[in-house]
PDB file of C-alpha atoms in Angstrom:
ATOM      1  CA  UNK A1296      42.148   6.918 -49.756  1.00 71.00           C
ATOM      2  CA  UNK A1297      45.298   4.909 -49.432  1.00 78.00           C
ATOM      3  CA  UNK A1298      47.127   7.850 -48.543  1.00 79.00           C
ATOM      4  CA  UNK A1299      44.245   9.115 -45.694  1.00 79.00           C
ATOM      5  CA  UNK A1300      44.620   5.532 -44.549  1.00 81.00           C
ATOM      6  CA  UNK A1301      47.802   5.584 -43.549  1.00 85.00           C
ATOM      7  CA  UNK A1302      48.230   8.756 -41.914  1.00 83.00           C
ATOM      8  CA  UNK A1303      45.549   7.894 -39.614  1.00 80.00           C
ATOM      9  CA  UNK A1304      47.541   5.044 -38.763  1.00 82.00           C
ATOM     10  CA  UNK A1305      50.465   7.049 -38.244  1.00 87.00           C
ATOM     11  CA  UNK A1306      48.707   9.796 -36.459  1.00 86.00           C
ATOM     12  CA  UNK A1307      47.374   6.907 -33.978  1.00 81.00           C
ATOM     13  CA  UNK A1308      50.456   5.072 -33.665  1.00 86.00           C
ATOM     14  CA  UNK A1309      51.802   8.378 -32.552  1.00 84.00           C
ATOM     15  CA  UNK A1310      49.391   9.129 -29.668  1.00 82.00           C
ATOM     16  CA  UNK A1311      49.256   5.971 -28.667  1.00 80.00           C
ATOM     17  CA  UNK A1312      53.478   5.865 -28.465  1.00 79.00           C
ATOM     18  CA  UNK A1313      53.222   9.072 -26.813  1.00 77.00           C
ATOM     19  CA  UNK A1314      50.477   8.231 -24.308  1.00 75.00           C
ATOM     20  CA  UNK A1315      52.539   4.994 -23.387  1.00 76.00           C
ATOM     21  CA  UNK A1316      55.205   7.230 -22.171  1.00 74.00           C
ATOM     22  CA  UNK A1317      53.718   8.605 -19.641  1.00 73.00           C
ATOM     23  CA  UNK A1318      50.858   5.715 -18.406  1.00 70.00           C
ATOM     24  CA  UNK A1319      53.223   2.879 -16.150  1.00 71.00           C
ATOM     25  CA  UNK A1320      52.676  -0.338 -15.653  1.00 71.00           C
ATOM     26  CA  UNK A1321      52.009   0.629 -11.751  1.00 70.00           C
ATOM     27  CA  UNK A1322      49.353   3.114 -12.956  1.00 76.00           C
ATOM     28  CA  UNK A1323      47.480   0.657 -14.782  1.00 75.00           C
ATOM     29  CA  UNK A1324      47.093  -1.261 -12.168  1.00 76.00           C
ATOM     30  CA  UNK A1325      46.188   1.188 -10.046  1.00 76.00           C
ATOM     31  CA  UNK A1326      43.249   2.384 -12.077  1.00 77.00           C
ATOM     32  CA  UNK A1327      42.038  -1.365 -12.720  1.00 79.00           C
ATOM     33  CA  UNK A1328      41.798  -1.864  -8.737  1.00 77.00           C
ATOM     34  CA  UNK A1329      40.498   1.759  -7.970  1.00 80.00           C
ATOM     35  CA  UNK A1330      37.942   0.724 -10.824  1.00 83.00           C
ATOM     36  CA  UNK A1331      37.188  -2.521  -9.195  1.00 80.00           C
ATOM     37  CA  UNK A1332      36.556  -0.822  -5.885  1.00 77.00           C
ATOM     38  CA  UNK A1333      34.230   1.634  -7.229  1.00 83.00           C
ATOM     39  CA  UNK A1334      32.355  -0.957  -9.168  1.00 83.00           C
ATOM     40  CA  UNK A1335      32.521  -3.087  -6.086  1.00 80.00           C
ATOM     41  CA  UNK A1336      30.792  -0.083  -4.128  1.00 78.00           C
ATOM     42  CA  UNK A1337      28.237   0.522  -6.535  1.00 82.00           C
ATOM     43  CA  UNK A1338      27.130  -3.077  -7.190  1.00 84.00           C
ATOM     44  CA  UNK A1339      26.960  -3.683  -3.380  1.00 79.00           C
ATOM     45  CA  UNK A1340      24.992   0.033  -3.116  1.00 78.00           C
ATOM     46  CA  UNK A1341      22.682  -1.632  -5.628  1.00 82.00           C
ATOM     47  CA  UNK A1342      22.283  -4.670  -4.085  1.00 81.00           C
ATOM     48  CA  UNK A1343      21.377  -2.854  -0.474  1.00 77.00           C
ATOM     49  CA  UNK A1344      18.993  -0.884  -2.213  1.00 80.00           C
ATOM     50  CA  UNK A1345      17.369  -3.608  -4.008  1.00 81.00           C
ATOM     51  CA  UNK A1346      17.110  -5.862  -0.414  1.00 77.00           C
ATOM     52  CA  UNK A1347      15.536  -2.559   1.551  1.00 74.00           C
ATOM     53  CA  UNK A1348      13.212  -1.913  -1.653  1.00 77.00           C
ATOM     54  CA  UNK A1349      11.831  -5.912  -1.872  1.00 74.00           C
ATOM     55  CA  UNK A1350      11.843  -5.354   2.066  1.00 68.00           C
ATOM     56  CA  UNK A1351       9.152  -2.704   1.794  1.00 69.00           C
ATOM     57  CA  UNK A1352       7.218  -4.335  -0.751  1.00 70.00           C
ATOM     58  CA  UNK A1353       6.377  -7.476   0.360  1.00 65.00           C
ATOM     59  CA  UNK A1354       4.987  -6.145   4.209  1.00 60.00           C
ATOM     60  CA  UNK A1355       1.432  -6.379   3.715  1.00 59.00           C
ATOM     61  CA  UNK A1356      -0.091  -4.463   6.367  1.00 60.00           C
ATOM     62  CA  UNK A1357       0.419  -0.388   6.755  1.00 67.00           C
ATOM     63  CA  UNK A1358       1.644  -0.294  10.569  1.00 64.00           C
ATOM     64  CA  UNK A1359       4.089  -3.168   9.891  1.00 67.00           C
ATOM     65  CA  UNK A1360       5.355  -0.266   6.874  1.00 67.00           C
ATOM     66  CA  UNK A1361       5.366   2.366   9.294  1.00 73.00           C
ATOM     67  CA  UNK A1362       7.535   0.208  11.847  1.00 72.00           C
ATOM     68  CA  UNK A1363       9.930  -0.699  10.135  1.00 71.00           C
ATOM     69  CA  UNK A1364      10.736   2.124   7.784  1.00 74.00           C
ATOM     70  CA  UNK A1365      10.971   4.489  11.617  1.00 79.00           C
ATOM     71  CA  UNK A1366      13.903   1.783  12.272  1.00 81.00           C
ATOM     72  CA  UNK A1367      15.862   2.432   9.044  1.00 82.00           C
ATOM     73  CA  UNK A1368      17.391   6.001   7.687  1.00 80.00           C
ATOM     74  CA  UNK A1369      16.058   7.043   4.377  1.00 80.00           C
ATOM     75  CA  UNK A1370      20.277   6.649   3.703  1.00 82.00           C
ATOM     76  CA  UNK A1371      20.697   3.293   4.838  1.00 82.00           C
ATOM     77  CA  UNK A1372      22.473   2.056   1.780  1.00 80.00           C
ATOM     78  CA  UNK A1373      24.908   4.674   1.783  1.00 82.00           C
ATOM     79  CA  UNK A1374      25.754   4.544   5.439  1.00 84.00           C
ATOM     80  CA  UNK A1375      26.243   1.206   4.936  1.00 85.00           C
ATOM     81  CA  UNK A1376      27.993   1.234   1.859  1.00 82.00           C
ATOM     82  CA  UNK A1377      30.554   4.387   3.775  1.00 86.00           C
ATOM     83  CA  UNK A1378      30.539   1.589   6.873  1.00 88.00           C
ATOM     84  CA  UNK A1379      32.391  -1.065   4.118  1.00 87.00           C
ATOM     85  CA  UNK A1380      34.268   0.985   2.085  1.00 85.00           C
ATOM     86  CA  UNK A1381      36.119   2.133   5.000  1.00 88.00           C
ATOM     87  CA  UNK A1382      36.673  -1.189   6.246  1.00 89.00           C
ATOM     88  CA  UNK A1383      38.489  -2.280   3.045  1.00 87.00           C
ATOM     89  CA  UNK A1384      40.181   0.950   3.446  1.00 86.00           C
ATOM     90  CA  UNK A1385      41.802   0.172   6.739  1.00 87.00           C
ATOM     91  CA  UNK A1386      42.590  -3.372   5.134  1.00 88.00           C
ATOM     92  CA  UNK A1387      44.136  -1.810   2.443  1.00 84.00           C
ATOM     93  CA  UNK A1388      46.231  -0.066   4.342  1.00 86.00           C
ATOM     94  CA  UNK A1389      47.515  -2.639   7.266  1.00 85.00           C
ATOM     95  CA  UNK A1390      47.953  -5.173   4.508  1.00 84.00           C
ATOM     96  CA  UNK A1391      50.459  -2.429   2.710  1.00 81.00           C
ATOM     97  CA  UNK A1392      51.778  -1.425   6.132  1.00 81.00           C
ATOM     98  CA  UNK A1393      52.479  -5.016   6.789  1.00 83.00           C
ATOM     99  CA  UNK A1394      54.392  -5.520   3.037  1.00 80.00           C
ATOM    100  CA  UNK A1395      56.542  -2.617   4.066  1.00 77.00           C
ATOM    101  CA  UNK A1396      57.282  -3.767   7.187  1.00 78.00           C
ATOM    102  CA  UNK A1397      58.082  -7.056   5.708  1.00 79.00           C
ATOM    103  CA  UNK A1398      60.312  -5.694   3.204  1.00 75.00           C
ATOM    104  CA  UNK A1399      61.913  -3.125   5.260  1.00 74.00           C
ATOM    105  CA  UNK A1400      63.084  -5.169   7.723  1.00 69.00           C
ATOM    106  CA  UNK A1401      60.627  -4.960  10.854  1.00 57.00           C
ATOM    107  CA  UNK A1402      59.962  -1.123  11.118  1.00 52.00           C
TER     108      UNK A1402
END
């Protein structure tokens, strides 16, 4: 058992060691913020959802339904959700535009 043990050990030292290699700090940090994002999306998708859905159910009368579900897409939460995420994207981008220009010297 001993013996099973510790080449286990070993053998997971070893990938680990080997996967370190190749996985940079700068890659780990780029995963935790593409992570964020997504998680970011999806919470905020959710949350849309959840606001249009407690919307619908608390209208009491049918017409009052029918109104206001003719003034909202059946993909309102992903339109909207597109809408943001591409607004963080442009930040994204001037705000790493602006640290090059900063550290290139005013390109």
């Amino acid at each position: 058992m001993q013996y099973l043990a510790t080449f286990l050990l070993t053998a997971f030292t070893n990938v680990a060691a080997f996967f370190m290699k190749f996985v940079t700090r700068r890659f780990a940090i780029g995963l935790a913020v593409v992570t964020v994002f997504i998680a970011m999306t999806a919470i905020f998708a959710a949350a849309l959802h959840g606001m249009v859905a407690a919307a619908m159910s608390a209208m009491s009368t049918h017409m009052l339904l029918v109104g206001f579900t003719s003034l909202i897409p059946s993909n309102f939460e992903v339109c909207v959700g597109i809408y943001f995420a591409a607004r963080i994207t442009d930040w994204a981008y001037s705000l790493n535009k602006d640290i090059l220009r900063m550290y290139l010297g005013g390109i």
